[in-house]
């Protein structure tokens, strides 16, 4: 399939490479000079989203947030200006589902079918082509492009109408944020009450307190390792989108709001590009203690 | 070994039966008439903790909370009155580690060695003899009685000095409470934003949002099943102990405090003996919606 790919950042570049390697004809566009690396591998480049839209069957975007999606899709020289009946647009960015729905409605007027298909798994799974993709939109449209998504994905899960992909992704980010806070509260309590948090981790991980966060982020907290992983500033963006969405539909999320404020305090404190598990440092500061230690604990 | 067992409730009774079945000589004591069932199986009964302490090598208690432990150990006709050098006392209740330390100190004056060894796993694992036991105290004392604990346990994890068992257990209960809240916030958001929470569960459970709580309690929330499991009023007790301990050692636990208040609201609303996953009903009420549905979702 002839595919256009916009947004060749940490996630987008390896995703685009996997499409090329799978034999798809690729047209790329990026604000930076990241396109060169892809054109050397055989992609062509477009000068605008409008020009790209006019020549491909499918446009994929992987950009930072809602404003960038809106601009690429509906702005000057945006997709909408080169769009034609039958074009499929898959936005794989993690954005507000409210924006997904607005952009989809605007493009539908030109005959463009849009899916929102955010991913989880981060850079390693983008490179391996094993991302978890959550898809919103209509199922016939997904059927048309699922073969392309499969190249980048370990799993493609259809979750509902347009916007549902991002709602599922926001639900995911809410759970991850609160599960990180849970481990941070437990470790800080244990540490200051005189019990090694590494012992606590070992004692509780096999039971109802067990989680992917405890296994992946618990040892990072104990090691003092704040290398991302997934950055605090991106998690703040996701929690902002979760809260904006929840408030629009009338759902108070008191704990999500509290963690958003904690992460904001950390960003102010210089941890904006640290791994989200650096949330434990907020608790360390509150309790005037230090959970982390010098040696790695298995 | 000649073992005394005090507290033959939902947990204590099957634990005591497993000790009998393993061939230990058992002396039992309970406020209710639950002792009869054990004496029919071959146990003898004591009329007081003092009388029991005078005739066994090891006393185990499994009672509701700190005041009951204090009363059994240090009250009128308590352990301390029948205690002698070399007696080992293992409290397997989930109580405040502050109480564990105080009781241990009082008993140490009489030559009694105490361990705090709370369990997780609930009634099914008490029956199967596969509880997860977290032990605080000195390791030589644990070595003396570990064979007895093994009869009731799938795992026995030494976590530190006296009180450490309950600190680890409280850390466990903090994580479980916040992980339940995480799923409740995510499901309520998804539901009211128009996405089936069952789809969200399927989409996110394999990634960083995955947890034992999501797998065990997520389907209960979707089914509207509030059969315990683990009761709200017991989880409130644990969070009260976690907060009392955290405040004594100078650790603010803002999210634990928030969930304690939510569970208190639920208890007032009649959910005190419901499963702790009924926390989702607090969010349903806040958001005027209903996450649960009529059919079971796998």
XYZ file of C-alpha atoms in Angstrom:
596
model
C 0.000 0.000 0.000
C 1.180 3.567 -0.657
C 1.416 5.103 2.794
C 2.175 8.632 3.980
C 3.805 9.033 7.400
C 3.932 12.344 9.266
C 5.988 12.729 12.462
C 9.354 10.974 12.532
C 10.209 11.362 16.214
C 11.357 8.774 18.769
C 8.276 6.662 18.041
C 7.452 7.623 14.454
C 10.845 6.958 12.901
C 11.113 3.263 13.823
C 7.435 2.763 12.963
C 8.024 4.250 9.499
C 11.134 2.110 9.028
C 9.130 -1.011 9.792
C 6.616 -0.026 7.098
C 9.436 0.414 4.564
C 11.004 -2.916 5.572
C 7.658 -4.627 5.097
C 7.612 -3.423 1.481
C 5.144 -0.562 1.650
C 5.705 2.419 -0.619
C 6.350 5.262 1.796
C 6.061 9.050 1.629
C 7.329 10.935 4.678
C 7.006 14.401 6.163
C 8.594 15.853 9.290
C 9.305 19.321 10.622
C 12.906 18.380 11.393
C 15.384 16.873 8.945
C 14.487 13.355 10.093
C 13.037 12.659 6.629
C 16.530 12.291 5.149
C 17.160 9.050 7.030
C 13.985 7.567 5.579
C 14.525 8.835 2.020
C 17.976 7.225 2.050
C 16.200 3.960 2.813
C 13.882 4.404 -0.171
C 11.028 6.632 1.001
C 10.031 9.722 -0.926
C 9.225 12.953 0.852
C 6.327 15.349 0.610
C 6.489 19.119 1.094
C 3.122 19.317 2.845
C 0.372 17.142 4.277
C -1.887 18.335 1.443
C 0.594 17.171 -1.212
C 1.014 13.835 0.610
C -2.725 13.276 0.914
C -3.155 13.737 -2.828
C -0.807 10.851 -3.676
C -1.315 8.075 -1.050
C -4.074 5.674 0.037
C -3.359 5.979 3.741
C -1.910 8.772 5.888
C -0.520 7.958 9.339
C 0.415 10.635 11.881
C 2.542 10.264 15.013
C 2.814 13.745 16.530
C 2.994 15.134 20.096
C -0.547 16.235 20.983
C -3.962 17.482 19.878
C -2.861 20.885 18.458
C -0.375 19.202 16.100
C -3.017 16.740 14.868
C -5.438 19.579 14.278
C -2.805 21.545 12.373
C -1.628 18.649 10.196
C -5.179 17.577 9.398
C -7.117 20.815 9.154
C -4.528 23.640 9.028
C -2.989 25.480 6.067
C -1.658 22.917 3.550
C -3.200 20.267 5.792
C -4.530 16.863 4.813
C -7.963 18.270 4.218
C -6.686 20.363 1.313
C -5.340 17.342 -0.582
C -7.974 14.895 0.605
C -10.240 12.926 -1.683
C -12.975 10.331 -1.309
C -11.593 7.017 -0.075
C -8.460 8.321 1.664
C -7.904 6.717 5.064
C -6.295 8.701 7.873
C -4.969 6.885 10.958
C -3.787 9.120 13.781
C -1.541 7.058 16.051
C -0.641 9.974 18.352
C -1.936 10.004 21.937
C -4.284 12.989 21.999
C -7.633 14.143 23.323
C -10.506 11.990 22.042
C -12.491 15.229 21.759
C -10.017 16.394 19.097
C -10.134 12.987 17.361
C -13.887 13.315 17.010
C -13.743 16.922 15.756
C -11.033 16.202 13.195
C -12.824 13.055 12.006
C -16.047 15.003 11.502
C -14.284 17.710 9.488
C -12.505 15.147 7.281
C -15.658 13.073 6.792
C -17.111 16.012 4.864
C -14.367 15.381 2.244
C -14.939 11.622 2.170
C -11.923 10.801 4.356
C -12.293 7.951 6.868
C -10.380 8.481 10.091
C -9.301 6.078 12.827
C -7.738 7.083 16.132
C -5.176 4.432 16.959
C -2.856 5.397 19.810
C -0.214 2.960 20.929
C 1.415 1.780 24.093
C 4.763 0.111 24.528
C 7.245 2.929 23.983
C 10.366 3.122 21.825
C 11.529 -0.498 22.288
C 8.240 -1.889 21.001
C 8.128 0.720 18.221
C 11.510 -0.608 17.060
C 10.440 -4.253 17.407
C 7.099 -3.634 15.693
C 5.247 -4.989 18.704
C 3.242 -1.962 19.869
C -0.200 -2.417 21.450
C -2.591 -0.446 19.237
C -6.053 0.626 20.466
C -8.335 1.542 17.572
C -11.427 3.720 17.415
C -13.460 4.342 14.247
C -15.478 2.154 11.961
C -14.566 -1.486 11.635
C -14.691 -1.600 7.820
C -12.059 1.126 7.676
C -9.922 -0.794 10.160
C -10.249 -3.910 7.987
C -8.786 -1.956 5.026
C -5.633 -0.882 6.866
C -5.184 -3.563 9.516
C -2.447 -5.243 7.483
C -0.431 -2.021 7.612
C -1.008 -1.560 11.359
C 0.026 -5.178 11.961
C 3.528 -4.344 10.684
C 3.983 -1.960 13.624
C 1.939 -3.854 16.222
C 2.023 -6.843 18.494
C -1.716 -6.417 19.003
C -4.436 -4.339 17.342
C -7.539 -4.058 19.552
C -10.743 -2.496 18.225
C -12.370 -0.613 21.093
C -15.266 1.355 19.602
C -16.238 4.388 17.482
C -13.908 7.301 16.665
C -12.257 8.660 19.813
C -12.487 5.294 21.566
C -8.840 4.517 20.859
C -7.742 7.608 22.740
C -10.278 7.028 25.515
C -8.809 3.546 26.049
C -5.306 5.025 25.954
C -6.247 7.672 28.529
C -7.793 4.977 30.738
C -4.483 3.119 30.420
C -2.522 6.224 31.429
C -4.807 6.858 34.404
C -4.229 3.318 35.677
C -0.463 3.526 35.143
C -0.208 6.902 36.916
C -2.192 5.714 39.949
C -0.373 2.371 40.107
C 2.936 4.268 40.173
C 1.605 6.466 42.990
C 0.484 3.319 44.848
C 3.994 1.861 44.791
C 5.504 5.235 45.738
C 3.209 5.574 48.787
C 3.868 1.992 49.882
C 7.654 2.245 49.488
C 7.887 5.583 51.285
C 5.785 4.264 54.167
C 7.914 1.121 54.449
C 11.206 3.000 54.207
C 10.428 5.459 56.945
C 8.747 2.824 59.139
C 12.039 0.930 59.100
C 11.432 -1.809 56.519
C 13.507 -2.180 53.367
C 11.189 -1.438 50.396
C 13.048 -4.150 48.450
C 11.800 -6.657 51.052
C 8.290 -5.278 50.635
C 8.540 -5.632 46.866
C 9.583 -9.263 47.244
C 6.864 -9.996 49.807
C 3.915 -8.474 47.927
C 4.591 -8.882 44.212
C 3.062 -12.347 43.931
C -0.298 -11.401 45.450
C -3.185 -8.997 44.818
C -0.759 -6.045 45.022
C 1.179 -7.386 42.045
C 1.313 -5.270 38.897
C 3.343 -4.577 35.806
C 4.157 -1.196 37.364
C 5.443 -2.814 40.582
C 7.663 -5.163 38.567
C 8.916 -2.581 36.048
C 9.017 0.635 38.081
C 9.542 -0.684 41.629
C 13.172 -1.675 40.966
C 13.781 1.660 39.193
C 12.582 3.502 42.310
C 14.869 1.373 44.473
C 17.823 1.957 42.150
C 17.229 5.704 41.892
C 16.999 5.182 38.116
C 14.974 7.958 36.477
C 16.049 7.325 32.886
C 12.961 7.265 30.643
C 11.094 5.015 29.757
C 8.143 7.347 29.622
C 8.649 10.982 30.493
C 6.851 12.930 33.221
C 5.955 15.730 30.785
C 4.246 13.283 28.425
C 2.343 11.715 31.295
C 1.207 15.184 32.390
C -0.065 15.745 28.839
C -2.015 12.470 28.994
C -3.492 13.234 32.415
C -4.462 16.707 31.184
C -6.274 15.072 28.263
C -7.883 12.517 30.600
C -9.134 15.248 32.926
C -10.345 17.486 30.077
C -12.261 14.522 28.666
C -13.599 13.383 32.028
C -14.808 16.851 32.871
C -16.499 17.219 29.482
C -18.442 13.991 30.051
C -19.073 14.653 33.753
C -16.721 12.287 35.560
C -14.699 13.553 38.535
C -11.302 11.811 38.760
C -9.965 12.961 42.144
C -6.888 10.721 42.301
C -5.892 11.371 38.690
C -6.141 15.098 39.398
C -3.975 14.702 42.514
C -1.265 12.787 40.617
C -1.359 15.350 37.806
C -0.549 18.035 40.377
C 2.270 15.911 41.856
C 3.765 15.389 38.405
C 3.436 19.113 37.717
C 5.361 19.830 40.923
C 8.061 17.400 39.759
C 8.255 19.066 36.343
C 8.732 22.433 38.071
C 11.459 20.775 40.133
C 13.382 19.755 36.987
C 12.083 16.210 36.505
C 10.017 17.006 33.404
C 12.042 14.704 31.165
C 12.632 12.019 33.822
C 10.830 8.684 33.835
C 7.325 8.852 35.349
C 8.484 6.563 38.167
C 10.354 9.643 39.468
C 6.970 10.302 41.108
C 8.530 8.569 44.122
C 10.784 11.642 44.501
C 7.715 13.737 45.212
C 6.933 11.426 48.130
C 10.564 11.380 49.244
C 10.446 15.168 49.392
C 7.111 15.205 51.258
C 8.434 12.722 53.823
C 12.023 13.986 53.911
C 13.454 10.544 53.198
C 15.054 8.556 50.397
C 13.656 5.286 49.112
C 16.467 4.749 46.662
C 19.743 3.051 47.459
C 23.048 2.474 45.740
C 22.857 -1.086 44.557
C 20.543 -2.830 42.157
C 17.970 -5.074 43.814
C 16.593 -7.977 41.878
C 5.007 -29.098 68.346
C 2.385 -28.214 70.972
C 0.663 -25.150 69.579
C -1.988 -22.831 71.005
C -4.310 -21.086 68.567
C -6.482 -18.108 69.531
C -9.117 -16.726 67.148
C -11.084 -19.276 65.137
C -12.824 -16.974 62.667
C -13.077 -17.170 58.875
C -9.288 -17.263 58.596
C -8.258 -18.802 61.919
C -10.439 -21.888 61.791
C -9.048 -23.376 58.555
C -5.512 -22.408 59.605
C -5.956 -24.280 62.904
C -7.418 -27.281 61.087
C -4.364 -27.434 58.845
C -2.121 -27.509 61.936
C -4.147 -30.417 63.359
C -4.045 -32.262 60.044
C -0.272 -31.861 59.932
C -0.013 -33.680 63.273
C 0.606 -30.795 65.659
C -0.842 -31.061 69.173
C -3.325 -28.193 69.298
C -4.915 -26.155 72.093
C -7.604 -23.688 70.995
C -9.387 -20.668 72.423
C -12.121 -18.545 70.901
C -14.732 -16.126 72.208
C -17.464 -17.879 70.258
C -18.255 -21.603 70.367
C -16.034 -22.236 67.341
C -13.667 -24.254 69.561
C -16.105 -27.203 69.574
C -15.460 -27.950 65.907
C -11.719 -28.180 66.587
C -11.995 -30.191 69.806
C -14.118 -32.737 67.912
C -11.182 -33.084 65.542
C -8.793 -33.741 68.428
C -7.739 -30.348 69.758
C -8.006 -29.521 73.444
C -9.331 -26.171 74.608
C -8.027 -23.622 77.066
C -10.125 -21.382 79.284
C -7.808 -18.405 78.945
C -4.738 -17.213 77.073
C -2.791 -17.406 80.344
C -3.705 -21.057 80.824
C -2.817 -21.804 77.191
C 0.544 -20.031 77.420
C 1.507 -22.148 80.403
C 1.148 -25.415 78.490
C 2.353 -24.846 74.884
C 5.622 -24.018 73.091
C 4.037 -21.674 70.576
C 0.951 -19.432 70.691
C -0.584 -18.178 67.438
C -3.270 -15.481 67.324
C -5.571 -14.582 64.427
C -7.870 -11.838 65.717
C -9.505 -8.748 64.170
C -7.273 -5.787 65.065
C -4.773 -4.188 67.451
C -7.047 -3.905 70.534
C -7.784 -7.647 70.465
C -4.074 -8.491 70.205
C -3.311 -6.164 73.094
C -6.074 -7.743 75.193
C -5.127 -11.364 74.438
C -1.431 -10.717 75.040
C -1.357 -8.194 77.868
C -4.902 -8.063 79.316
C -6.433 -9.883 82.288
C -5.742 -13.618 81.974
C -3.618 -12.740 78.955
C -0.598 -14.558 77.574
C 1.719 -12.506 79.707
C 0.244 -14.040 82.870
C 1.042 -17.596 81.812
C 4.186 -16.811 79.891
C 7.584 -18.290 80.628
C 11.091 -18.064 79.193
C 11.276 -19.656 75.743
C 7.621 -19.328 74.749
C 7.192 -18.128 71.179
C 4.236 -15.938 70.243
C 3.312 -15.434 66.561
C 0.577 -12.902 65.885
C -0.803 -13.544 62.397
C -3.517 -10.877 62.604
C -3.255 -7.748 60.437
C -2.770 -4.955 62.965
C -0.812 -1.782 63.583
C 2.953 -2.372 63.607
C 3.086 0.130 66.473
C 1.029 -2.305 68.577
C 3.194 -5.248 67.458
C 6.264 -3.445 68.752
C 4.659 -2.467 72.057
C 3.315 -5.950 72.737
C 6.639 -7.552 71.795
C 8.494 -5.270 74.189
C 6.123 -6.075 77.075
C 6.392 -9.831 76.442
C 10.181 -9.723 76.043
C 10.383 -8.754 79.739
C 8.967 -12.227 80.505
C 11.322 -14.009 78.101
C 8.700 -14.450 75.353
C 9.865 -14.049 71.747
C 7.269 -12.514 69.445
C 6.927 -12.455 65.660
C 4.374 -10.424 63.712
C 3.356 -12.532 60.760
C 0.282 -11.212 58.952
C -0.972 -13.049 55.905
C -2.475 -12.288 52.548
C -4.570 -14.544 50.366
C -7.923 -14.657 52.149
C -10.141 -17.577 53.095
C -9.446 -19.792 50.031
C -5.699 -19.772 50.690
C -6.266 -20.228 54.429
C -8.192 -23.408 53.571
C -5.566 -24.581 51.055
C -2.683 -23.778 53.407
C -1.134 -21.496 50.790
C -1.212 -18.102 52.505
C 1.539 -15.561 51.852
C 3.070 -14.840 55.270
C 5.178 -11.711 55.913
C 7.293 -12.084 59.046
C 8.843 -9.499 61.332
C 10.953 -10.341 64.384
C 14.248 -12.081 64.918
C 15.371 -14.693 62.445
C 16.390 -17.306 65.053
C 12.852 -17.252 66.433
C 11.452 -17.627 62.926
C 13.744 -20.607 62.350
C 12.220 -22.331 65.418
C 8.623 -22.057 64.193
C 8.982 -21.883 60.413
C 7.969 -25.537 60.075
C 4.654 -24.728 61.749
C 4.075 -21.627 59.600
C 4.852 -23.651 56.464
C 1.792 -25.813 57.148
C -0.429 -22.751 56.653
C 1.630 -20.965 54.011
C 2.524 -21.028 50.356
C 5.334 -18.608 51.129
C 6.981 -17.304 54.297
C 8.943 -14.088 53.649
C 11.154 -12.587 56.342
C 10.946 -8.807 56.013
C 12.752 -7.356 59.050
C 12.550 -6.716 62.797
C 9.344 -6.885 64.867
C 6.573 -4.810 63.251
C 8.023 -5.292 59.773
C 5.493 -7.995 58.921
C 2.617 -5.600 59.513
C 4.420 -2.742 57.754
C 4.774 -4.953 54.667
C 1.128 -5.977 54.970
C 0.031 -2.332 55.243
C 2.171 -1.481 52.194
C 0.367 -4.313 50.400
C -3.044 -2.949 51.408
C -2.091 0.584 50.302
C -1.117 -0.719 46.861
C -4.267 -2.831 46.541
C -6.539 0.059 47.574
C -4.964 2.498 45.111
C -4.883 -0.061 42.296
C -8.613 -0.647 42.816
C -9.197 3.121 42.693
C -7.125 3.277 39.486
C -9.335 0.738 37.734
C -12.485 2.433 39.075
C -11.403 5.846 37.726
C -10.431 4.384 34.352
C -13.643 2.373 33.946
C -15.889 5.270 34.960
C -14.108 7.599 32.526
C -14.407 5.067 29.696
C -18.053 4.274 30.420
C -19.214 7.865 30.401
C -16.988 8.804 27.449
C -18.800 6.136 25.435
C -16.381 3.215 25.455
C -17.246 -0.185 26.924
C -15.006 -0.685 30.001
C -14.795 -4.371 29.059
C -13.079 -3.299 25.818
C -10.711 -1.131 27.825
C -9.913 -4.041 30.141
C -9.090 -6.231 27.150
C -7.006 -3.510 25.486
C -4.854 -2.539 28.477
C -4.422 -5.653 30.622
C -1.352 -6.947 28.771
C 0.675 -3.737 29.120
C 2.063 -1.466 31.846
C -1.485 -0.959 33.196
C -1.802 -4.685 33.883
C -2.248 -5.783 37.491
C -3.618 -8.550 39.652
C -6.322 -6.088 40.728
C -7.309 -5.358 37.112
C -7.574 -9.091 36.387
C -9.358 -10.084 39.623
C -11.469 -7.027 40.427
C -12.047 -5.529 36.931
C -14.456 -8.306 35.907
C -16.228 -8.060 39.292
C -16.822 -4.336 38.674
C -18.186 -5.102 35.197
C -20.435 -7.855 36.556
C -21.714 -5.752 39.449
C -20.435 -8.509 41.741
C -19.736 -7.170 45.235
C -19.530 -10.514 47.052
C -16.420 -10.576 49.240
C -13.549 -11.449 48.730
C -12.162 -8.857 51.061
C -14.570 -6.567 52.856
C -14.629 -2.767 52.723
C -14.703 -2.508 56.537
C -11.533 -4.599 56.853
C -9.807 -2.521 54.208
C -10.810 0.642 56.099
C -9.224 -0.888 59.227
C -6.005 -1.549 57.284
C -5.899 1.948 55.780
C -6.523 3.423 59.231
C -3.536 1.430 60.529
C -1.446 2.470 57.494
C -2.263 6.145 58.065
C -1.712 5.969 61.848
C 1.678 4.367 61.200
C 2.614 6.736 58.386
C 1.727 9.760 60.471
C 3.727 8.451 63.431
C 6.830 8.088 61.251
C 6.203 11.292 59.286
C 4.986 10.130 55.885
C 2.000 11.855 54.266
C -0.050 9.405 52.154
C -2.487 11.682 50.314
C -4.009 9.091 47.978
C -4.370 6.449 50.694
C -6.152 9.040 52.827
C -8.469 9.908 49.926
C -9.386 6.255 49.315
C -9.939 5.729 53.048
C -12.516 8.530 52.932
C -14.165 7.024 49.835
C -14.413 3.624 51.517
C -15.809 5.284 54.634
C -18.497 6.927 52.479
C -19.317 3.512 51.019
C -19.542 1.948 54.477
C -21.987 4.682 55.505
C -23.919 3.866 52.342
C -24.327 0.222 53.377
C -21.380 -1.349 51.544
C -19.343 -2.048 54.698
C -19.423 -5.818 54.209
C -19.181 -5.693 50.394
C -16.022 -6.564 48.492
C -13.496 -3.705 48.338
C -13.962 -3.553 44.554
C -17.337 -1.941 45.365
C -15.194 1.209 45.437
C -16.315 1.597 41.816
C -19.813 2.370 43.176
C -18.428 5.494 44.812
C -17.283 6.664 41.371
C -20.557 5.617 39.768
C -22.368 7.790 42.295
C -19.989 10.736 41.778
C -20.445 10.535 38.012
C -24.110 9.491 38.017
C -23.444 6.482 35.824
C -23.184 2.714 36.000
C -20.120 0.773 34.956
C -21.678 -2.592 35.650
C -23.741 -4.566 33.188
C -25.878 -7.663 33.237
C -23.706 -10.270 31.652
C -20.360 -11.696 32.634
C -17.473 -10.487 30.498
C -14.436 -12.663 30.159
